[in-house]
């Protein structure tokens, strides 16, 4: 068993590199990766601040001058829609003394006035006024710091990196997947946040594998064939693709899961079948909302997208899911679920909110419990990671990808 970082008497960076080098291929991560503060800080530096994150669907700020504040790790991001319709992501940090310039979680405002010394910023980040500053002071040099923003099929992505990873492959694949499901014309039906007492990687590792689906998610497993090994559902997947083609739709797929070494963002989109007679992700497999995008009927399938390490998307013909994983501390994180429906659908008329959200609420409640059970277990000084099972191939890929990312300065 590899010892904890505190037992390796070398400088902090070397200690982490030595732990990475000691990782046993084909096995899970060692104990320190889930609680050590030095590793968490490196996670933020080399994963969180390097990759793109989906923070919202643009429908959460539908009108000119709408804004909402998003909290991610130690950062606060103000997502705004300027009067010209453009979307901006601003760091909520005054350029004078660092106070939060936006003190409300959401609203409508053309300007943000710092409550400390009244520096005033427009909602595109430009500094409008800085009272009693000397004549040589240049307002244009002191606007709010901005994140890189991309909006694709209604999804808003941000990057904290000085030079962001190339987004072209991601954009192309999102058009070929979410675009077919009409996400660009969708709206948010519901959002639910789950505080999880576990390191963020435990939450992501749980999401990307379905080895646990059979024993842990009986509700999901009644309708989704992914709870079986891939070789056992090949015929079902082929039949699903035939149904999709018969509708005149070609939903894209592609594996561009790659490290940042080549300067490109990672994305993997794949499709799998629902069981016979199941139309959508719901309690009974029946439809829960009006069809979206190019779909004129149900194809009995699901499109799943893994993106950038913290963003995961699920597409059904009648609704969609955004799954966000947000680091909070070395031993806590947050999972946010966002349900999407057609932009013209009305709650109570076109869909029932309880029916729409039932399956993934149940599944996520179960996931939260499982993840926290695991977090308590891996705190044990006697924990030793075991071998990754064949059905955990995506988890194994994620672990290898993560180790490569934190090894690269």
mmCIF file of C-alpha atoms in Angstrom:
data_model
loop_
_atom_site.group_PDB
_atom_site.id
_atom_site.type_symbol
_atom_site.label_atom_id
_atom_site.label_comp_id
_atom_site.label_asym_id
_atom_site.label_seq_id
_atom_site.Cartn_x
_atom_site.Cartn_y
_atom_site.Cartn_z
ATOM 1 C CA UNK A 1 0.000 0.000 0.000
ATOM 2 C CA UNK A 2 1.321 3.467 -0.922
ATOM 3 C CA UNK A 3 1.758 5.678 2.134
ATOM 4 C CA UNK A 4 0.047 9.031 2.577
ATOM 5 C CA UNK A 5 1.709 12.167 1.258
ATOM 6 C CA UNK A 6 2.583 13.337 4.743
ATOM 7 C CA UNK A 7 4.808 10.273 5.096
ATOM 8 C CA UNK A 8 6.847 11.060 1.975
ATOM 9 C CA UNK A 9 9.597 13.416 3.108
ATOM 10 C CA UNK A 10 10.095 15.347 -0.114
ATOM 11 C CA UNK A 11 8.765 18.735 -1.362
ATOM 12 C CA UNK A 12 5.028 18.962 -2.030
ATOM 13 C CA UNK A 13 5.137 18.706 -5.828
ATOM 14 C CA UNK A 14 7.577 15.811 -5.734
ATOM 15 C CA UNK A 15 5.421 14.002 -3.208
ATOM 16 C CA UNK A 16 2.439 14.118 -5.553
ATOM 17 C CA UNK A 17 4.499 13.062 -8.532
ATOM 18 C CA UNK A 18 5.867 10.124 -6.561
ATOM 19 C CA UNK A 19 2.355 9.050 -5.610
ATOM 20 C CA UNK A 20 1.277 9.249 -9.268
ATOM 21 C CA UNK A 21 4.297 7.173 -10.284
ATOM 22 C CA UNK A 22 3.415 4.582 -7.645
ATOM 23 C CA UNK A 23 -0.132 4.151 -9.007
ATOM 24 C CA UNK A 24 -0.857 0.530 -9.843
ATOM 25 C CA UNK A 25 -2.232 0.244 -13.409
ATOM 26 C CA UNK A 26 -5.732 -1.188 -13.639
ATOM 27 C CA UNK A 27 -6.534 -0.218 -10.050
ATOM 28 C CA UNK A 28 -8.323 2.636 -8.337
ATOM 29 C CA UNK A 29 -6.666 5.692 -6.829
ATOM 30 C CA UNK A 30 -4.859 5.569 -3.491
ATOM 31 C CA UNK A 31 -6.287 7.124 -0.324
ATOM 32 C CA UNK A 32 -4.538 10.551 -0.471
ATOM 33 C CA UNK A 33 -6.175 11.417 -3.798
ATOM 34 C CA UNK A 34 -9.486 11.701 -1.975
ATOM 35 C CA UNK A 35 -8.573 13.814 1.034
ATOM 36 C CA UNK A 36 -5.135 15.431 0.723
ATOM 37 C CA UNK A 37 -5.143 19.227 0.502
ATOM 38 C CA UNK A 38 -2.026 19.446 -1.690
ATOM 39 C CA UNK A 39 -3.567 17.106 -4.248
ATOM 40 C CA UNK A 40 -6.832 19.046 -4.166
ATOM 41 C CA UNK A 41 -4.948 22.275 -4.910
ATOM 42 C CA UNK A 42 -3.240 20.586 -7.846
ATOM 43 C CA UNK A 43 -6.615 19.277 -9.053
ATOM 44 C CA UNK A 44 -7.849 22.860 -9.178
ATOM 45 C CA UNK A 45 -4.732 24.062 -10.971
ATOM 46 C CA UNK A 46 -4.351 21.335 -13.573
ATOM 47 C CA UNK A 47 -7.875 20.018 -14.094
ATOM 48 C CA UNK A 48 -10.431 22.580 -12.914
ATOM 49 C CA UNK A 49 -8.668 25.705 -14.215
ATOM 50 C CA UNK A 50 -7.434 23.998 -17.386
ATOM 51 C CA UNK A 51 -10.646 22.476 -18.799
ATOM 52 C CA UNK A 52 -13.994 23.796 -19.972
ATOM 53 C CA UNK A 53 -17.079 23.555 -17.741
ATOM 54 C CA UNK A 54 -20.765 23.743 -18.649
ATOM 55 C CA UNK A 55 -22.290 26.023 -16.030
ATOM 56 C CA UNK A 56 -25.806 26.525 -17.359
ATOM 57 C CA UNK A 57 -28.259 26.569 -20.215
ATOM 58 C CA UNK A 58 -28.562 30.073 -21.582
ATOM 59 C CA UNK A 59 -32.308 30.066 -20.872
ATOM 60 C CA UNK A 60 -31.529 30.824 -17.199
ATOM 61 C CA UNK A 61 -30.685 34.389 -18.312
ATOM 62 C CA UNK A 62 -33.300 34.882 -21.056
ATOM 63 C CA UNK A 63 -33.571 38.670 -21.039
ATOM 64 C CA UNK A 64 -31.193 41.557 -21.611
ATOM 65 C CA UNK A 65 -29.314 42.426 -18.390
ATOM 66 C CA UNK A 66 -30.247 39.169 -16.624
ATOM 67 C CA UNK A 67 -27.528 37.651 -14.457
ATOM 68 C CA UNK A 68 -26.868 34.716 -12.148
ATOM 69 C CA UNK A 69 -23.929 33.942 -9.861
ATOM 70 C CA UNK A 70 -22.321 30.484 -9.993
ATOM 71 C CA UNK A 71 -20.004 29.238 -7.229
ATOM 72 C CA UNK A 72 -17.274 26.845 -8.344
ATOM 73 C CA UNK A 73 -14.492 25.779 -5.959
ATOM 74 C CA UNK A 74 -13.281 29.093 -4.457
ATOM 75 C CA UNK A 75 -14.529 31.186 -7.358
ATOM 76 C CA UNK A 76 -17.719 33.110 -8.023
ATOM 77 C CA UNK A 77 -18.712 33.634 -11.655
ATOM 78 C CA UNK A 78 -21.338 36.177 -12.687
ATOM 79 C CA UNK A 79 -23.048 34.977 -15.856
ATOM 80 C CA UNK A 80 -24.635 37.952 -17.610
ATOM 81 C CA UNK A 81 -26.564 38.730 -20.757
ATOM 82 C CA UNK A 82 -25.591 42.158 -22.036
ATOM 83 C CA UNK A 83 -28.096 44.488 -23.668
ATOM 84 C CA UNK A 84 -26.819 43.397 -27.094
ATOM 85 C CA UNK A 85 -27.622 39.742 -26.250
ATOM 86 C CA UNK A 86 -24.017 38.643 -25.761
ATOM 87 C CA UNK A 87 -23.204 36.409 -22.797
ATOM 88 C CA UNK A 88 -20.306 37.151 -20.456
ATOM 89 C CA UNK A 89 -18.740 35.339 -17.498
ATOM 90 C CA UNK A 90 -17.203 37.739 -14.981
ATOM 91 C CA UNK A 91 -15.257 36.966 -11.841
ATOM 92 C CA UNK A 92 -17.053 38.446 -8.834
ATOM 93 C CA UNK A 93 -13.939 40.229 -7.583
ATOM 94 C CA UNK A 94 -13.615 44.009 -7.515
ATOM 95 C CA UNK A 95 -10.443 45.247 -9.202
ATOM 96 C CA UNK A 96 -9.828 47.640 -6.301
ATOM 97 C CA UNK A 97 -9.765 45.689 -3.025
ATOM 98 C CA UNK A 98 -11.313 42.396 -4.100
ATOM 99 C CA UNK A 99 -14.787 42.726 -2.603
ATOM 100 C CA UNK A 100 -17.698 40.902 -4.219
ATOM 101 C CA UNK A 101 -19.293 43.395 -6.590
ATOM 102 C CA UNK A 102 -22.463 41.346 -7.049
ATOM 103 C CA UNK A 103 -24.229 40.574 -3.784
ATOM 104 C CA UNK A 104 -27.374 38.899 -5.151
ATOM 105 C CA UNK A 105 -27.584 35.351 -6.524
ATOM 106 C CA UNK A 106 -29.590 36.388 -9.575
ATOM 107 C CA UNK A 107 -31.527 39.291 -11.007
ATOM 108 C CA UNK A 108 -31.498 41.944 -13.697
ATOM 109 C CA UNK A 109 -28.946 44.733 -13.647
ATOM 110 C CA UNK A 110 -27.141 46.911 -16.170
ATOM 111 C CA UNK A 111 -24.351 47.643 -13.678
ATOM 112 C CA UNK A 112 -22.790 46.141 -10.563
ATOM 113 C CA UNK A 113 -21.728 48.578 -7.842
ATOM 114 C CA UNK A 114 -19.096 47.385 -5.398
ATOM 115 C CA UNK A 115 -20.534 47.858 -1.873
ATOM 116 C CA UNK A 116 -17.099 48.759 -0.500
ATOM 117 C CA UNK A 117 -15.961 51.854 -2.438
ATOM 118 C CA UNK A 118 -18.661 52.092 -5.121
ATOM 119 C CA UNK A 119 -16.556 51.173 -8.140
ATOM 120 C CA UNK A 120 -19.168 50.591 -10.828
ATOM 121 C CA UNK A 121 -18.994 47.978 -13.608
ATOM 122 C CA UNK A 122 -21.259 47.385 -16.592
ATOM 123 C CA UNK A 123 -22.574 43.867 -17.026
ATOM 124 C CA UNK A 124 -19.993 43.134 -19.721
ATOM 125 C CA UNK A 125 -17.276 43.757 -17.111
ATOM 126 C CA UNK A 126 -16.128 47.237 -18.160
ATOM 127 C CA UNK A 127 -15.337 49.671 -15.335
ATOM 128 C CA UNK A 128 -17.745 52.584 -15.655
ATOM 129 C CA UNK A 129 -16.778 54.683 -12.632
ATOM 130 C CA UNK A 130 -14.146 54.750 -9.882
ATOM 131 C CA UNK A 131 -14.824 57.635 -7.585
ATOM 132 C CA UNK A 132 -12.082 60.051 -6.519
ATOM 133 C CA UNK A 133 -9.278 58.250 -8.328
ATOM 134 C CA UNK A 134 -6.375 60.356 -9.701
ATOM 135 C CA UNK A 135 -6.430 61.865 -13.179
ATOM 136 C CA UNK A 136 -3.925 59.339 -14.581
ATOM 137 C CA UNK A 137 -6.072 56.357 -13.510
ATOM 138 C CA UNK A 138 -7.221 54.350 -16.558
ATOM 139 C CA UNK A 139 -10.662 52.766 -16.197
ATOM 140 C CA UNK A 140 -10.061 50.573 -19.242
ATOM 141 C CA UNK A 141 -7.252 48.787 -17.391
ATOM 142 C CA UNK A 142 -9.411 47.770 -14.439
ATOM 143 C CA UNK A 143 -12.476 46.003 -15.749
ATOM 144 C CA UNK A 144 -13.688 42.827 -14.061
ATOM 145 C CA UNK A 145 -11.668 39.792 -15.023
ATOM 146 C CA UNK A 146 -13.508 37.694 -17.589
ATOM 147 C CA UNK A 147 -13.574 33.996 -18.355
ATOM 148 C CA UNK A 148 -13.593 32.552 -21.860
ATOM 149 C CA UNK A 149 -17.165 31.724 -22.919
ATOM 150 C CA UNK A 150 -18.607 29.443 -25.596
ATOM 151 C CA UNK A 151 -22.339 28.957 -26.176
ATOM 152 C CA UNK A 152 -23.215 25.813 -28.153
ATOM 153 C CA UNK A 153 -26.748 24.454 -28.599
ATOM 154 C CA UNK A 154 -27.860 26.641 -25.696
ATOM 155 C CA UNK A 155 -25.169 25.302 -23.357
ATOM 156 C CA UNK A 156 -22.888 27.883 -21.748
ATOM 157 C CA UNK A 157 -19.283 26.774 -21.243
ATOM 158 C CA UNK A 158 -16.563 28.686 -19.407
ATOM 159 C CA UNK A 159 -12.821 28.245 -19.091
ATOM 160 C CA UNK A 160 -10.573 29.752 -16.403
ATOM 161 C CA UNK A 161 -7.437 29.108 -18.481
ATOM 162 C CA UNK A 162 -5.401 32.013 -19.813
ATOM 163 C CA UNK A 163 -5.269 30.195 -23.158
ATOM 164 C CA UNK A 164 -8.267 27.835 -23.305
ATOM 165 C CA UNK A 165 -8.183 24.379 -24.816
ATOM 166 C CA UNK A 166 -9.365 24.158 -28.415
ATOM 167 C CA UNK A 167 -13.145 23.695 -28.462
ATOM 168 C CA UNK A 168 -13.708 22.824 -32.138
ATOM 169 C CA UNK A 169 -14.162 19.049 -31.727
ATOM 170 C CA UNK A 170 -16.486 19.622 -28.791
ATOM 171 C CA UNK A 171 -18.593 22.111 -30.701
ATOM 172 C CA UNK A 172 -18.869 19.811 -33.717
ATOM 173 C CA UNK A 173 -19.963 16.837 -31.621
ATOM 174 C CA UNK A 174 -22.457 18.874 -29.577
ATOM 175 C CA UNK A 175 -24.129 20.006 -32.813
ATOM 176 C CA UNK A 176 -24.273 16.363 -33.941
ATOM 177 C CA UNK A 177 -25.796 15.213 -30.641
ATOM 178 C CA UNK A 178 -27.578 17.892 -28.605
ATOM 179 C CA UNK A 179 -28.399 19.701 -31.821
ATOM 180 C CA UNK A 180 -30.483 16.759 -33.035
ATOM 181 C CA UNK A 181 -32.406 16.866 -29.764
ATOM 182 C CA UNK A 182 -33.178 20.580 -30.082
ATOM 183 C CA UNK A 183 -31.252 21.744 -27.047
ATOM 184 C CA UNK A 184 -30.614 25.129 -28.626
ATOM 185 C CA UNK A 185 -34.369 25.797 -28.347
ATOM 186 C CA UNK A 186 -34.800 24.150 -24.954
ATOM 187 C CA UNK A 187 -35.386 25.674 -21.542
ATOM 188 C CA UNK A 188 -34.635 24.685 -17.961
ATOM 189 C CA UNK A 189 -37.575 22.937 -16.311
ATOM 190 C CA UNK A 190 -35.875 22.246 -12.975
ATOM 191 C CA UNK A 191 -32.528 22.412 -11.174
ATOM 192 C CA UNK A 192 -31.509 20.447 -8.111
ATOM 193 C CA UNK A 193 -28.235 20.674 -6.177
ATOM 194 C CA UNK A 194 -26.811 17.908 -3.993
ATOM 195 C CA UNK A 195 -24.132 18.655 -1.399
ATOM 196 C CA UNK A 196 -21.895 15.589 -1.187
ATOM 197 C CA UNK A 197 -19.464 14.851 1.640
ATOM 198 C CA UNK A 198 -16.848 13.388 -0.676
ATOM 199 C CA UNK A 199 -13.983 14.432 -2.905
ATOM 200 C CA UNK A 200 -15.194 15.442 -6.349
ATOM 201 C CA UNK A 201 -13.371 12.558 -8.068
ATOM 202 C CA UNK A 202 -15.343 9.957 -6.111
ATOM 203 C CA UNK A 203 -18.526 11.524 -7.461
ATOM 204 C CA UNK A 204 -17.278 11.574 -11.063
ATOM 205 C CA UNK A 205 -15.877 8.039 -10.896
ATOM 206 C CA UNK A 206 -19.259 6.812 -9.698
ATOM 207 C CA UNK A 207 -21.074 8.573 -12.531
ATOM 208 C CA UNK A 208 -18.938 7.221 -15.378
ATOM 209 C CA UNK A 209 -19.353 3.507 -14.565
ATOM 210 C CA UNK A 210 -22.483 1.360 -14.574
ATOM 211 C CA UNK A 211 -20.999 -1.658 -12.805
ATOM 212 C CA UNK A 212 -22.914 -0.416 -9.771
ATOM 213 C CA UNK A 213 -26.194 0.219 -11.629
ATOM 214 C CA UNK A 214 -27.680 -3.256 -11.140
ATOM 215 C CA UNK A 215 -27.220 -3.497 -7.361
ATOM 216 C CA UNK A 216 -27.486 0.226 -6.539
ATOM 217 C CA UNK A 217 -30.037 1.611 -9.037
ATOM 218 C CA UNK A 218 -32.920 -0.858 -9.498
ATOM 219 C CA UNK A 219 -35.174 1.908 -10.859
ATOM 220 C CA UNK A 220 -32.699 2.974 -13.552
ATOM 221 C CA UNK A 221 -31.869 -0.639 -14.371
ATOM 222 C CA UNK A 222 -35.497 -1.501 -15.136
ATOM 223 C CA UNK A 223 -35.439 0.778 -18.175
ATOM 224 C CA UNK A 224 -31.797 1.344 -19.242
ATOM 225 C CA UNK A 225 -29.854 -1.452 -20.929
ATOM 226 C CA UNK A 226 -26.515 0.088 -19.940
ATOM 227 C CA UNK A 227 -26.799 -1.793 -16.657
ATOM 228 C CA UNK A 228 -25.572 -4.821 -18.651
ATOM 229 C CA UNK A 229 -22.088 -5.328 -20.160
ATOM 230 C CA UNK A 230 -21.779 -3.713 -23.594
ATOM 231 C CA UNK A 231 -21.256 -6.997 -25.446
ATOM 232 C CA UNK A 232 -24.631 -8.219 -24.141
ATOM 233 C CA UNK A 233 -26.605 -5.281 -25.543
ATOM 234 C CA UNK A 234 -25.038 -4.971 -28.992
ATOM 235 C CA UNK A 235 -28.153 -6.261 -30.773
ATOM 236 C CA UNK A 236 -30.362 -3.865 -28.802
ATOM 237 C CA UNK A 237 -28.088 -0.967 -29.681
ATOM 238 C CA UNK A 238 -28.155 -1.878 -33.380
ATOM 239 C CA UNK A 239 -31.951 -2.032 -33.345
ATOM 240 C CA UNK A 240 -32.050 1.361 -31.647
ATOM 241 C CA UNK A 241 -29.837 2.900 -34.334
ATOM 242 C CA UNK A 242 -32.119 1.460 -37.022
ATOM 243 C CA UNK A 243 -35.124 3.105 -35.381
ATOM 244 C CA UNK A 244 -33.286 6.427 -35.213
ATOM 245 C CA UNK A 245 -32.342 6.236 -38.897
ATOM 246 C CA UNK A 246 -35.930 5.346 -39.791
ATOM 247 C CA UNK A 247 -36.928 8.709 -38.287
ATOM 248 C CA UNK A 248 -34.524 10.406 -40.693
ATOM 249 C CA UNK A 249 -32.173 11.357 -37.865
ATOM 250 C CA UNK A 250 -28.481 10.644 -37.501
ATOM 251 C CA UNK A 251 -27.294 11.303 -33.969
ATOM 252 C CA UNK A 252 -23.537 11.681 -33.809
ATOM 253 C CA UNK A 253 -21.123 9.753 -31.649
ATOM 254 C CA UNK A 254 -17.381 9.860 -31.275
ATOM 255 C CA UNK A 255 -14.554 9.242 -28.873
ATOM 256 C CA UNK A 256 -12.276 12.255 -28.535
ATOM 257 C CA UNK A 257 -11.388 11.573 -24.926
ATOM 258 C CA UNK A 258 -7.877 12.962 -24.815
ATOM 259 C CA UNK A 259 -5.495 14.669 -22.455
ATOM 260 C CA UNK A 260 -4.746 18.368 -22.742
ATOM 261 C CA UNK A 261 -1.265 17.683 -24.091
ATOM 262 C CA UNK A 262 -2.449 18.319 -27.661
ATOM 263 C CA UNK A 263 -4.271 21.517 -26.660
ATOM 264 C CA UNK A 264 -7.764 20.125 -27.272
ATOM 265 C CA UNK A 265 -10.694 19.541 -24.959
ATOM 266 C CA UNK A 266 -11.858 15.996 -24.201
ATOM 267 C CA UNK A 267 -15.285 14.741 -25.260
ATOM 268 C CA UNK A 268 -16.862 11.326 -25.750
ATOM 269 C CA UNK A 269 -20.402 10.828 -27.047
ATOM 270 C CA UNK A 270 -21.987 7.397 -27.198
ATOM 271 C CA UNK A 271 -25.459 5.915 -27.560
ATOM 272 C CA UNK A 272 -27.206 2.990 -25.919
ATOM 273 C CA UNK A 273 -30.626 1.385 -25.899
ATOM 274 C CA UNK A 274 -33.508 1.478 -23.517
ATOM 275 C CA UNK A 275 -35.308 -1.796 -22.911
ATOM 276 C CA UNK A 276 -38.101 -2.847 -25.269
ATOM 277 C CA UNK A 277 -41.157 -0.643 -24.956
ATOM 278 C CA UNK A 278 -39.345 2.053 -22.966
ATOM 279 C CA UNK A 279 -39.576 5.515 -24.479
ATOM 280 C CA UNK A 280 -37.788 7.734 -21.983
ATOM 281 C CA UNK A 281 -36.054 7.971 -18.623
ATOM 282 C CA UNK A 282 -39.037 7.850 -16.305
ATOM 283 C CA UNK A 283 -40.551 5.745 -13.546
ATOM 284 C CA UNK A 284 -42.567 3.573 -15.951
ATOM 285 C CA UNK A 285 -40.611 4.181 -19.165
ATOM 286 C CA UNK A 286 -43.389 6.323 -20.664
ATOM 287 C CA UNK A 287 -42.902 9.761 -22.195
ATOM 288 C CA UNK A 288 -42.722 12.640 -19.726
ATOM 289 C CA UNK A 289 -42.650 15.706 -22.017
ATOM 290 C CA UNK A 290 -43.207 16.745 -25.651
ATOM 291 C CA UNK A 291 -40.736 15.512 -28.254
ATOM 292 C CA UNK A 292 -37.787 17.805 -28.906
ATOM 293 C CA UNK A 293 -35.665 18.835 -31.865
ATOM 294 C CA UNK A 294 -35.861 16.605 -34.940
ATOM 295 C CA UNK A 295 -37.623 13.741 -33.171
ATOM 296 C CA UNK A 296 -41.121 12.940 -34.405
ATOM 297 C CA UNK A 297 -41.268 9.694 -32.422
ATOM 298 C CA UNK A 298 -39.280 7.866 -29.779
ATOM 299 C CA UNK A 299 -36.343 5.716 -30.881
ATOM 300 C CA UNK A 300 -35.882 3.847 -27.610
ATOM 301 C CA UNK A 301 -32.403 5.223 -27.119
ATOM 302 C CA UNK A 302 -30.232 7.517 -25.044
ATOM 303 C CA UNK A 303 -27.255 9.664 -26.011
ATOM 304 C CA UNK A 304 -24.641 10.182 -23.307
ATOM 305 C CA UNK A 305 -21.839 12.761 -23.431
ATOM 306 C CA UNK A 306 -18.756 13.059 -21.215
ATOM 307 C CA UNK A 307 -16.993 16.411 -21.527
ATOM 308 C CA UNK A 308 -13.936 18.005 -19.977
ATOM 309 C CA UNK A 309 -13.869 16.056 -16.738
ATOM 310 C CA UNK A 310 -16.747 17.741 -14.868
ATOM 311 C CA UNK A 311 -19.625 17.950 -17.375
ATOM 312 C CA UNK A 312 -21.939 15.113 -18.388
ATOM 313 C CA UNK A 313 -25.030 15.275 -20.609
ATOM 314 C CA UNK A 314 -27.915 12.859 -21.172
ATOM 315 C CA UNK A 315 -30.278 13.206 -24.136
ATOM 316 C CA UNK A 316 -33.724 11.592 -24.422
ATOM 317 C CA UNK A 317 -36.117 12.498 -27.264
ATOM 318 C CA UNK A 318 -38.454 14.311 -24.837
ATOM 319 C CA UNK A 319 -36.046 15.842 -22.295
ATOM 320 C CA UNK A 320 -32.411 16.315 -21.447
ATOM 321 C CA UNK A 321 -30.129 16.289 -18.424
ATOM 322 C CA UNK A 322 -27.054 18.350 -17.574
ATOM 323 C CA UNK A 323 -24.955 16.834 -14.793
ATOM 324 C CA UNK A 324 -22.392 19.211 -13.233
ATOM 325 C CA UNK A 325 -19.693 18.179 -10.745
ATOM 326 C CA UNK A 326 -18.314 21.068 -8.696
ATOM 327 C CA UNK A 327 -15.317 20.767 -6.352
ATOM 328 C CA UNK A 328 -15.850 22.571 -3.031
ATOM 329 C CA UNK A 329 -13.078 21.396 -0.693
ATOM 330 C CA UNK A 330 -10.698 18.447 -0.571
ATOM 331 C CA UNK A 331 -13.472 16.345 0.961
ATOM 332 C CA UNK A 332 -16.691 17.927 -0.322
ATOM 333 C CA UNK A 333 -18.284 18.616 -3.684
ATOM 334 C CA UNK A 334 -21.619 19.460 -5.236
ATOM 335 C CA UNK A 335 -23.626 17.752 -7.944
ATOM 336 C CA UNK A 336 -26.108 19.883 -9.843
ATOM 337 C CA UNK A 337 -28.776 18.344 -12.076
ATOM 338 C CA UNK A 338 -30.516 20.458 -14.703
ATOM 339 C CA UNK A 339 -33.602 19.140 -16.537
ATOM 340 C CA UNK A 340 -34.277 20.523 -20.025
ATOM 341 C CA UNK A 341 -37.533 20.430 -22.000
ATOM 342 C CA UNK A 342 -38.700 21.985 -25.249
ATOM 343 C CA UNK A 343 -38.758 25.767 -25.025
ATOM 344 C CA UNK A 344 -42.503 25.914 -25.758
ATOM 345 C CA UNK A 345 -43.501 23.279 -23.191
ATOM 346 C CA UNK A 346 -45.435 24.445 -20.148
ATOM 347 C CA UNK A 347 -45.388 22.804 -16.744
ATOM 348 C CA UNK A 348 -48.780 21.426 -15.745
ATOM 349 C CA UNK A 349 -49.949 21.379 -19.340
ATOM 350 C CA UNK A 350 -47.241 19.614 -21.342
ATOM 351 C CA UNK A 351 -45.379 17.897 -18.529
ATOM 352 C CA UNK A 352 -45.706 17.075 -14.859
ATOM 353 C CA UNK A 353 -42.596 18.190 -12.979
ATOM 354 C CA UNK A 354 -42.674 15.288 -10.516
ATOM 355 C CA UNK A 355 -42.860 12.711 -13.313
ATOM 356 C CA UNK A 356 -40.179 14.509 -15.317
ATOM 357 C CA UNK A 357 -37.682 14.551 -12.459
ATOM 358 C CA UNK A 358 -38.533 11.285 -10.671
ATOM 359 C CA UNK A 359 -35.944 8.897 -12.138
ATOM 360 C CA UNK A 360 -32.856 11.048 -11.862
ATOM 361 C CA UNK A 361 -33.828 12.342 -8.416
ATOM 362 C CA UNK A 362 -34.147 8.773 -7.164
ATOM 363 C CA UNK A 363 -30.934 7.748 -8.892
ATOM 364 C CA UNK A 364 -28.990 10.734 -7.570
ATOM 365 C CA UNK A 365 -30.234 10.240 -4.016
ATOM 366 C CA UNK A 366 -28.880 6.695 -4.294
ATOM 367 C CA UNK A 367 -25.616 7.950 -5.796
ATOM 368 C CA UNK A 368 -25.125 10.495 -3.016
ATOM 369 C CA UNK A 369 -25.482 7.737 -0.409
ATOM 370 C CA UNK A 370 -23.093 5.404 -2.274
ATOM 371 C CA UNK A 371 -20.476 8.116 -2.809
ATOM 372 C CA UNK A 372 -20.557 9.152 0.841
ATOM 373 C CA UNK A 373 -20.303 5.504 1.975
ATOM 374 C CA UNK A 374 -17.195 5.256 -0.201
ATOM 375 C CA UNK A 375 -15.755 8.538 1.072
ATOM 376 C CA UNK A 376 -16.004 7.329 4.651
ATOM 377 C CA UNK A 377 -14.392 4.032 3.690
ATOM 378 C CA UNK A 378 -11.415 5.481 1.830
ATOM 379 C CA UNK A 379 -10.563 7.634 4.856
ATOM 380 C CA UNK A 380 -9.463 4.421 6.559
ATOM 381 C CA UNK A 381 -5.698 4.086 6.925
ATOM 382 C CA UNK A 382 -6.178 0.473 5.848
ATOM 383 C CA UNK A 383 -7.889 1.257 2.539
ATOM 384 C CA UNK A 384 -6.096 -0.236 -0.448
ATOM 385 C CA UNK A 385 -7.537 0.295 -3.950
ATOM 386 C CA UNK A 386 -8.710 -2.863 -5.693
ATOM 387 C CA UNK A 387 -8.741 -3.802 -9.386
ATOM 388 C CA UNK A 388 -11.100 -2.035 -11.768
ATOM 389 C CA UNK A 389 -13.804 -4.350 -13.150
ATOM 390 C CA UNK A 390 -14.404 -4.731 -16.930
ATOM 391 C CA UNK A 391 -17.709 -2.816 -16.628
ATOM 392 C CA UNK A 392 -15.763 0.074 -15.103
ATOM 393 C CA UNK A 393 -13.795 0.717 -18.292
ATOM 394 C CA UNK A 394 -14.857 4.379 -18.374
ATOM 395 C CA UNK A 395 -13.718 4.814 -14.786
ATOM 396 C CA UNK A 396 -10.351 3.284 -15.616
ATOM 397 C CA UNK A 397 -10.030 5.641 -18.574
ATOM 398 C CA UNK A 398 -10.988 8.589 -16.379
ATOM 399 C CA UNK A 399 -8.413 7.683 -13.718
ATOM 400 C CA UNK A 400 -5.641 7.357 -16.288
ATOM 401 C CA UNK A 401 -6.675 10.667 -17.864
ATOM 402 C CA UNK A 402 -6.757 12.398 -14.481
ATOM 403 C CA UNK A 403 -3.316 11.123 -13.476
ATOM 404 C CA UNK A 404 -1.897 12.339 -16.769
ATOM 405 C CA UNK A 405 -3.462 15.778 -16.282
ATOM 406 C CA UNK A 406 -2.108 16.360 -12.783
ATOM 407 C CA UNK A 407 1.342 15.160 -13.900
ATOM 408 C CA UNK A 408 1.570 17.883 -16.549
ATOM 409 C CA UNK A 409 2.437 21.395 -15.359
#
